[in-house]
Amino acid sequence: MTSSIPVADTRAAKGPGGPWAVLLDLDGTLVDTEGLWWAAESAVFADLGHVLDEAHRAVVVGGPMARSVGHLIDVTGATAPAAELMTAINSRFEHLVAQGAPLMPGARRLLTDLVAHAVPTALVSASHRRTIDVMLRSLGPEHFAFTLAGDEIGRTKPHPDPYLAAAARLGTDPAHCVVVEDTLTGVASAEAAGCRVVAVPSVVPIPPAPGRTVVRSLEDLTVPFLRSLRTSLH
């Protein structure tokens, strides 16, 4: 069900630095995939004779694939090339997603509301384009002005580059963007870019901080609430 807030009351309004906008992470934020990524990583390393300790899940969650695989190679002593492992993990993950990856609670309603209220919205993910396109079948590409993948930019999260690029593409200032993320890696990226951040923790707790709001679920988010976070900075 969409929000009952009148469209005219929350429609994006241009001002200094461009319109306000919402930038959304994908894995663990909109789609419940963090468990699938861990399952894929565990299966690939198991094929090599290595059992991944659950403690490492908190380290790799939300990170770029190269960093995650590098860490898992270090802790397991696996000798397979990192590029080969990344390809295998992506393939295993895509297979799991094709069998069904549920949306996070509140995701569908939030996306529908953002479209209904004409809020410029982009998807900013550290996942590769091929993987994003698989998940967009469930999300619906029509909900986004564009989507930005981790392999389409030189430096991905936790660097600020993805969110700086997304804001520029929307024609707005990063300070006018509200970012929704579920991991410390994503939060660090958005905050380094100068965006206002809403954290919806998935696997690892995220503490509140100046310029950061922590909520329990996407179900807690509405367009007026997100707009108020942006305007509270000015």
Short mmCIF file of C-alpha atoms in Angstrom, two decimals, residues 2-233:
data_model
loop_
_atom_site.label_atom_id
_atom_site.label_comp_id
_atom_site.label_asym_id
_atom_site.label_seq_id
_atom_site.Cartn_x
_atom_site.Cartn_y
_atom_site.Cartn_z
CA THR A 2 1.39 3.42 -0.88
CA SER A 3 1.67 6.36 1.48
CA SER A 4 -1.40 8.50 2.02
CA ILE A 5 0.69 11.68 2.18
CA PRO A 6 -0.44 13.99 -0.65
CA VAL A 7 2.02 14.08 -3.54
CA ALA A 8 2.04 17.87 -3.62
CA ASP A 9 3.28 18.03 -0.02
CA THR A 10 6.41 15.95 -0.59
CA ARG A 11 7.35 16.41 -4.23
CA ALA A 12 11.07 17.05 -4.75
CA ALA A 13 11.77 20.75 -4.87
CA LYS A 14 14.82 22.35 -6.46
CA GLY A 15 16.94 24.73 -4.47
CA PRO A 16 20.61 25.66 -4.09
CA GLY A 17 22.67 22.69 -5.21
CA GLY A 18 19.84 20.93 -7.04
CA PRO A 19 16.90 18.77 -5.94
CA TRP A 20 16.99 16.45 -2.96
CA ALA A 21 17.40 12.82 -3.85
CA VAL A 22 17.46 9.33 -2.33
CA LEU A 23 20.30 6.91 -3.03
CA LEU A 24 19.70 3.28 -2.10
CA ASP A 25 22.05 0.38 -1.47
CA LEU A 26 20.97 -3.03 -2.77
CA ASP A 27 22.28 -6.10 -0.92
CA GLY A 28 20.87 -6.34 2.57
CA THR A 29 19.09 -3.00 2.19
CA LEU A 30 16.45 -3.62 -0.47
CA VAL A 31 16.94 -7.33 -1.08
CA ASP A 32 17.60 -9.95 1.61
CA THR A 33 20.81 -11.26 0.06
CA GLU A 34 23.52 -11.04 2.71
CA GLY A 35 22.85 -14.64 3.73
CA LEU A 36 22.99 -15.72 0.08
CA TRP A 37 26.36 -14.05 -0.43
CA TRP A 38 27.74 -15.86 2.62
CA ALA A 39 26.29 -19.14 1.38
CA ALA A 40 27.92 -18.61 -2.01
CA GLU A 41 31.28 -17.73 -0.48
CA SER A 42 31.10 -20.68 1.91
CA ALA A 43 30.23 -23.10 -0.89
CA VAL A 44 33.06 -21.95 -3.16
CA PHE A 45 35.66 -22.19 -0.39
CA ALA A 46 34.22 -25.55 0.71
CA ASP A 47 34.88 -26.84 -2.81
CA LEU A 48 38.54 -26.00 -2.14
CA GLY A 49 38.51 -27.80 1.20
CA HIS A 50 38.12 -24.76 3.45
CA VAL A 51 35.38 -24.20 6.04
CA LEU A 52 34.65 -20.53 6.62
CA ASP A 53 34.34 -19.46 10.24
CA GLU A 54 31.10 -17.55 10.88
CA ALA A 55 33.17 -14.85 12.58
CA HIS A 56 34.47 -13.72 9.19
CA ARG A 57 30.97 -12.99 7.94
CA ALA A 58 30.90 -9.68 9.82
CA VAL A 59 34.19 -8.69 8.15
CA VAL A 60 33.16 -9.31 4.55
CA VAL A 61 29.53 -8.14 4.74
CA GLY A 62 28.83 -5.13 2.54
CA GLY A 63 32.37 -4.95 1.23
CA PRO A 64 33.57 -4.94 -2.37
CA MET A 65 34.11 -8.43 -3.75
CA ALA A 66 37.89 -7.99 -4.14
CA ARG A 67 38.30 -7.02 -0.50
CA SER A 68 36.03 -9.80 0.76
CA VAL A 69 37.75 -12.50 -1.29
CA GLY A 70 41.17 -11.17 -0.34
CA HIS A 71 40.29 -11.43 3.34
CA LEU A 72 38.92 -14.96 2.96
CA ILE A 73 42.04 -16.04 1.07
CA ASP A 74 44.19 -14.65 3.87
CA VAL A 75 42.32 -16.42 6.66
CA THR A 76 41.97 -19.77 4.87
CA GLY A 77 45.26 -19.94 3.01
CA ALA A 78 43.45 -20.79 -0.24
CA THR A 79 45.78 -20.77 -3.25
CA ALA A 80 43.23 -20.25 -6.03
CA PRO A 81 43.55 -16.90 -7.88
CA ALA A 82 41.30 -14.17 -6.47
CA ALA A 83 39.80 -13.45 -9.90
CA GLU A 84 38.82 -17.09 -10.28
CA LEU A 85 37.21 -17.14 -6.84
CA MET A 86 35.27 -13.94 -7.51
CA THR A 87 33.88 -15.37 -10.72
CA ALA A 88 32.87 -18.58 -8.95
CA ILE A 89 31.21 -16.72 -6.07
CA ASN A 90 29.28 -14.44 -8.40
CA SER A 91 28.06 -17.42 -10.41
CA ARG A 92 27.00 -19.32 -7.29
CA PHE A 93 25.26 -16.22 -5.93
CA GLU A 94 23.37 -15.62 -9.18
CA HIS A 95 22.21 -19.23 -9.10
CA LEU A 96 20.89 -18.78 -5.56
CA VAL A 97 19.20 -15.47 -6.39
CA ALA A 98 17.51 -17.02 -9.42
CA GLN A 99 15.81 -19.43 -7.03
CA GLY A 100 14.33 -16.49 -5.15
CA ALA A 101 15.64 -13.60 -3.05
CA PRO A 102 12.98 -11.89 -0.93
CA LEU A 103 12.76 -8.14 -0.65
CA MET A 104 13.47 -6.65 2.75
CA PRO A 105 10.36 -5.69 4.75
CA GLY A 106 9.09 -2.32 3.57
CA ALA A 107 11.22 -2.23 0.40
CA ARG A 108 8.38 -2.48 -2.12
CA ARG A 109 6.29 0.15 -0.35
CA LEU A 110 9.24 2.55 -0.06
CA LEU A 111 10.13 2.25 -3.75
CA THR A 112 6.51 2.78 -4.74
CA ASP A 113 6.25 5.88 -2.54
CA LEU A 114 9.45 7.41 -3.91
CA VAL A 115 8.12 7.05 -7.45
CA ALA A 116 4.67 8.36 -6.50
CA HIS A 117 6.22 11.45 -4.91
CA ALA A 118 8.60 12.07 -7.83
CA VAL A 119 11.73 11.79 -5.69
CA PRO A 120 14.88 11.35 -7.80
CA THR A 121 16.10 7.89 -6.77
CA ALA A 122 19.15 5.85 -7.75
CA LEU A 123 20.48 2.42 -6.84
CA VAL A 124 24.15 2.48 -5.78
CA SER A 125 25.68 -0.95 -5.20
CA ALA A 126 29.12 -2.53 -4.79
CA SER A 127 27.81 -5.61 -6.64
CA HIS A 128 28.72 -6.17 -10.28
CA ARG A 129 26.39 -5.14 -13.11
CA ARG A 130 25.54 -8.71 -14.06
CA THR A 131 24.48 -9.45 -10.48
CA ILE A 132 22.46 -6.24 -10.13
CA ASP A 133 20.56 -6.96 -13.33
CA VAL A 134 19.49 -10.35 -11.92
CA MET A 135 18.08 -8.72 -8.78
CA LEU A 136 16.41 -5.92 -10.73
CA ARG A 137 13.98 -8.51 -12.05
CA SER A 138 12.47 -8.58 -8.56
CA LEU A 139 12.93 -4.91 -7.72
CA GLY A 140 11.80 -3.41 -11.00
CA PRO A 141 14.23 -1.08 -12.85
CA GLU A 142 11.41 1.42 -13.31
CA HIS A 143 11.84 2.49 -9.68
CA PHE A 144 15.24 4.07 -10.37
CA ALA A 145 16.52 6.94 -12.48
CA PHE A 146 19.60 4.74 -12.97
CA THR A 147 21.60 2.03 -11.23
CA LEU A 148 25.34 2.15 -10.53
CA ALA A 149 27.35 -1.07 -10.14
CA GLY A 150 30.62 -1.62 -8.34
CA ASP A 151 32.42 -2.67 -11.53
CA GLU A 152 31.37 0.52 -13.31
CA ILE A 153 33.50 2.83 -11.19
CA GLY A 154 37.19 2.93 -10.36
CA ARG A 155 36.85 2.80 -6.58
CA THR A 156 33.78 1.38 -4.92
CA LYS A 157 32.59 1.43 -1.29
CA PRO A 158 33.93 2.34 1.30
CA HIS A 159 35.38 5.09 -0.92
CA PRO A 160 33.05 8.04 -1.54
CA ASP A 161 33.28 7.71 -5.33
CA PRO A 162 30.00 5.78 -5.92
CA TYR A 163 27.86 8.31 -4.08
CA LEU A 164 29.70 11.30 -5.51
CA ALA A 165 29.14 9.89 -9.00
CA ALA A 166 25.46 9.18 -8.33
CA ALA A 167 24.81 12.69 -6.99
CA ALA A 168 26.56 14.23 -9.99
CA ARG A 169 24.54 12.12 -12.39
CA LEU A 170 21.32 13.29 -10.71
CA GLY A 171 22.51 16.88 -10.94
CA THR A 172 22.46 17.49 -7.22
CA ASP A 173 24.85 18.15 -4.35
CA PRO A 174 25.77 15.12 -2.19
CA ALA A 175 24.62 17.14 0.82
CA HIS A 176 21.12 17.11 -0.68
CA CYS A 177 21.11 13.31 -0.88
CA VAL A 178 19.75 10.89 1.71
CA VAL A 179 21.47 7.51 1.49
CA VAL A 180 19.97 4.28 2.86
CA GLU A 181 22.58 1.63 3.75
CA ASP A 182 22.77 -1.54 5.84
CA THR A 183 26.51 -1.93 6.50
CA LEU A 184 29.34 0.10 8.00
CA THR A 185 31.17 -0.10 4.66
CA GLY A 186 28.28 1.53 2.83
CA VAL A 187 27.72 4.08 5.59
CA ALA A 188 31.40 5.06 5.44
CA SER A 189 31.15 5.57 1.68
CA ALA A 190 28.06 7.76 1.91
CA GLU A 191 29.34 9.83 4.81
CA ALA A 192 32.70 10.39 3.10
CA ALA A 193 30.75 11.73 0.12
CA GLY A 194 28.94 14.20 2.38
CA CYS A 195 25.50 12.59 2.22
CA ARG A 196 22.93 12.31 5.01
CA VAL A 197 22.73 8.63 5.98
CA VAL A 198 19.96 6.36 7.21
CA ALA A 199 21.36 3.06 8.44
CA VAL A 200 19.17 -0.04 8.52
CA PRO A 201 21.60 -2.63 9.99
CA SER A 202 21.40 -6.14 8.54
CA VAL A 203 24.19 -8.35 9.93
CA VAL A 204 26.40 -6.01 11.98
CA PRO A 205 25.07 -3.31 14.37
CA ILE A 206 25.60 0.30 13.31
CA PRO A 207 25.74 2.98 16.04
CA PRO A 208 24.08 6.39 15.65
CA ALA A 209 26.40 9.29 14.84
CA PRO A 210 26.15 12.95 13.84
CA GLY A 211 24.48 13.15 10.43
CA ARG A 212 23.42 9.50 10.70
CA THR A 213 20.04 8.06 11.65
CA VAL A 214 19.66 4.40 12.58
CA VAL A 215 16.28 2.70 12.12
CA ARG A 216 15.04 -0.83 12.69
CA SER A 217 13.58 -1.47 9.25
CA LEU A 218 12.66 0.10 5.93
CA GLU A 219 9.13 -0.05 7.28
CA ASP A 220 10.12 2.91 9.47
CA LEU A 221 10.89 5.07 6.44
CA THR A 222 8.46 7.37 4.66
CA VAL A 223 9.05 10.04 2.04
CA PRO A 224 8.24 12.92 4.47
CA PHE A 225 10.65 11.43 7.03
CA LEU A 226 13.47 11.12 4.47
CA ARG A 227 12.81 14.65 3.24
CA SER A 228 12.97 15.98 6.81
CA LEU A 229 16.43 14.45 7.26
CA ARG A 230 17.72 16.27 4.23
CA THR A 231 16.16 19.60 5.13
CA SER A 232 17.35 19.37 8.75
CA LEU A 233 20.88 19.97 7.48
#
